[in-house]
Amino acid sequence: MDVFTVDFWLALLNIVFIDLILAGDNAIVIGMAARNLPQHQQKKAVLWGTVGAIGIRIIATVAVVRLLGLPWLHLAGGLLLLWIAYKLLVQEDDKHGDIKAGNTLWQSIQTIIIADAAMGIDNVIAVAGASHGNTLLVILGLLISVPVIVWGSTLFIKLINQFTWIIYLGSGVLGYTAAKMITHEKAFEGFFKDNPAFYWTFVILVIALIIAAGLLTNNRRKHAVQEKSRETV
């Protein structure tokens, strides 16, 4: 994919958006890991923790991009990404009680890197699928999005909480990426290339099903909470 093409820049915007929409918890982890440090060390912990997290993300994502060349991994990655897209819509509150604050600068940096690596699996799979095997896209997307996550995530989280449609848009983007991964599986790729109508029908159906499943689950939970509150009254 040529850097000077529209496709390249659209793919880059897609990767940055995916990273942002999936990274709401990362800012919480960073804040909790550095909260016990003196104020002058907190910025260092965030900076070096972020540098380490970016490095690990790049290595992990490039590795997954290479692995996607193996048979059936596009299909497996696409199905896993569909589950991630669904979980994004129905995620429950997480208190992050297992994230321990570091008492030293090095402990905090370690916590940030390890926690980010553990929580960033969904990002890695999504970015690998959206990059179309382009390593430059992976690196540029992470270099742009991770600093934004660290320093602008509070604002982004507020925007998501205020405009809930952003989450549904993000889930739709993940559904689109998952559908593309599945259709790029070698066993199916020829069929979808020869039948564009089937390709777009499949993509639209996948996006619609993910959003519908999320809406249905959220509505059921809302009604269950309302029933429970009535019973307590």
C-alpha positions in Angstrom: 0.0 0.0 0.0 1.6 3.3 -1.2 2.0 6.0 1.5 0.7 8.6 -1.0 -2.6 6.8 -1.6 -6.0 7.6 -0.1 -6.3 3.9 1.0 -3.1 4.2 3.1 -4.4 7.2 5.0 -7.9 5.8 5.5 -6.3 2.6 6.9 -4.1 4.7 9.2 -7.2 6.7 10.5 -9.0 3.3 11.0 -6.1 2.0 13.1 -5.9 5.2 15.3 -9.6 5.1 15.8 -9.6 1.4 16.8 -6.7 2.1 19.3 -8.6 5.0 20.8 -12.0 3.2 21.1 -10.4 0.1 22.7 -8.0 1.9 25.1 -10.4 3.4 27.7 -8.9 1.2 30.4 -5.3 2.0 29.6 -5.5 5.5 31.1 -7.0 4.1 34.3 -4.1 1.6 34.6 -1.5 4.2 34.1 -3.1 6.5 36.7 -3.4 3.7 39.2 0.2 2.4 38.7 1.7 5.8 39.3 -0.6 7.2 42.0 1.8 6.5 44.9 4.7 8.3 43.4 5.8 11.9 44.2 4.3 14.3 41.6 7.7 14.9 40.0 8.1 11.2 39.3 4.6 10.5 38.1 5.3 12.2 34.7 8.5 10.1 34.3 6.6 6.9 35.1 3.9 7.7 32.6 6.5 8.7 29.9 8.8 5.7 30.2 5.9 3.3 30.8 4.3 4.6 27.6 7.6 4.2 25.7 7.8 0.6 26.9 4.2 -0.1 26.1 4.6 1.3 22.6 7.6 -0.9 21.9 5.9 -4.1 23.1 2.7 -3.2 21.1 4.7 -2.7 17.9 6.6 -6.0 18.3 3.4 -8.0 19.2 1.3 -6.5 16.4 4.0 -7.0 13.7 4.3 -10.6 15.0 0.6 -11.1 14.6 0.6 -9.5 11.2 3.3 -12.1 10.1 1.3 -15.0 11.7 -1.8 -14.0 9.7 -0.1 -15.5 6.7 -0.7 -18.9 8.1 -3.8 -20.9 7.1 -7.0 -20.2 9.0 -5.6 -17.5 11.2 -7.4 -14.8 9.3 -10.6 -16.7 10.1 -9.7 -17.2 13.8 -8.6 -13.6 14.2 -11.8 -12.3 12.6 -14.0 -14.4 14.8 -12.0 -13.3 17.9 -12.4 -9.7 16.8 -16.1 -10.1 16.5 -16.2 -11.2 20.1 -14.1 -8.2 21.1 -16.5 -5.9 19.2 -19.5 -7.4 21.1 -17.7 -7.1 24.4 -17.0 -3.5 23.7 -20.7 -2.8 23.6 -21.6 -4.8 26.7 -18.6 -4.2 28.9 -19.3 -4.1 32.6 -17.7 -1.7 35.1 -14.2 -2.8 36.1 -12.7 -1.6 39.3 -9.2 -2.7 38.3 -8.6 -3.9 41.8 -5.7 -6.1 40.7 -3.7 -3.2 39.5 -1.2 -2.4 42.3 0.4 1.0 42.6 4.2 1.0 42.4 6.2 2.5 45.3 9.2 3.3 43.2 9.6 4.8 39.7 10.8 1.5 38.3 8.0 -0.5 39.9 5.4 1.9 38.4 7.0 1.7 34.9 7.0 -2.1 35.1 3.3 -2.2 36.2 2.3 0.1 33.3 4.1 -2.0 30.7 3.0 -5.4 32.0 -0.7 -4.2 32.5 -0.8 -2.6 29.0 0.6 -5.8 27.4 -2.0 -7.9 29.2 -4.9 -5.6 28.3 -3.7 -4.7 24.8 -4.4 -8.1 23.2 -7.6 -6.8 21.7 -5.8 -3.8 20.2 -3.1 -6.0 18.8 -5.6 -8.3 16.9 -7.7 -5.4 15.7 -4.7 -3.3 14.5 -3.2 -6.4 12.8 -6.4 -7.0 10.9 -6.8 -3.3 9.9 -3.2 -2.9 8.7 -3.5 -5.3 5.7 -0.1 -6.6 6.5 1.6 -3.2 6.3 4.2 -2.8 9.1 4.5 0.9 8.5 0.8 1.3 9.2 1.1 -0.6 12.4 4.1 1.5 13.7 2.6 4.9 12.6 -0.8 4.1 14.0 0.6 3.1 17.4 3.0 6.1 17.5 0.1 8.4 16.9 -2.6 6.8 19.1 -0.7 5.6 22.2 0.5 9.2 23.3 -3.0 10.4 22.6 -4.4 7.6 24.8 -2.0 8.6 27.6 -2.4 12.3 27.6 -5.8 12.7 26.0 -7.7 9.7 27.2 -9.5 11.5 30.0 -11.2 13.8 27.5 -11.9 10.9 25.1 -13.5 8.8 27.9 -15.7 11.8 28.8 -16.7 12.1 25.1 -17.6 8.4 25.0 -19.6 8.7 28.2 -21.5 11.7 26.9 -22.0 10.4 23.3 -22.7 6.7 23.6 -23.0 6.4 19.8 -19.2 6.6 19.6 -19.0 3.2 21.2 -21.5 1.7 18.7 -19.5 3.4 15.8 -16.3 1.8 17.2 -18.0 -1.6 17.4 -19.1 -1.2 13.9 -15.6 -0.4 12.7 -14.3 -3.5 14.6 -17.1 -5.6 12.9 -16.0 -4.2 9.5 -12.4 -5.1 10.2 -13.4 -8.6 11.5 -15.5 -9.2 8.3 -12.6 -8.2 6.1 -10.2 -10.5 8.0 -12.6 -13.4 7.5 -13.1 -12.7 3.8 -9.3 -12.5 3.4 -8.9 -16.1 4.6 -7.3 -17.9 1.7 -10.1 -20.6 1.6 -12.8 -17.9 1.0 -10.8 -15.0 -0.6 -11.3 -16.1 -4.2 -15.1 -16.5 -3.7 -15.5 -13.0 -2.2 -13.3 -11.4 -4.8 -15.3 -12.9 -7.6 -18.6 -12.0 -6.0 -18.5 -8.3 -4.7 -22.2 -8.4 -3.9 -21.7 -11.4 -1.5 -18.7 -9.6 0.0 -20.6 -6.4 0.8 -23.7 -8.3 2.0 -21.5 -10.3 4.3 -19.7 -7.2 5.7 -23.0 -5.3 6.3 -24.6 -8.3 7.9 -21.7 -8.8 10.3 -21.8 -5.1 11.4 -25.6 -5.2 11.8 -25.5 -8.4 13.8 -22.8 -7.1 16.2 -24.6 -3.9 16.9 -28.0 -5.6 17.2 -26.5 -8.2 19.7 -25.0 -5.3 21.8 -28.2 -3.3 21.8 -30.3 -6.4 22.7 -27.9 -7.4 25.6 -27.8 -3.8 26.9 -31.6 -3.5 26.8 -32.0 -6.7 28.7 -29.6 -5.6 31.4 -31.3 -2.2 31.6 -34.7 -3.9 32.1 -33.2 -6.3 34.7 -31.8 -3.4 36.7 -35.1 -1.6 36.5 -37.0 -4.7 37.7 -34.5 -5.2 40.6 -34.9 -1.5 41.7 -38.7 -1.9 41.7 -38.5 -5.0 43.8 -36.3 -3.3 46.4 -38.8 -0.4 46.6 
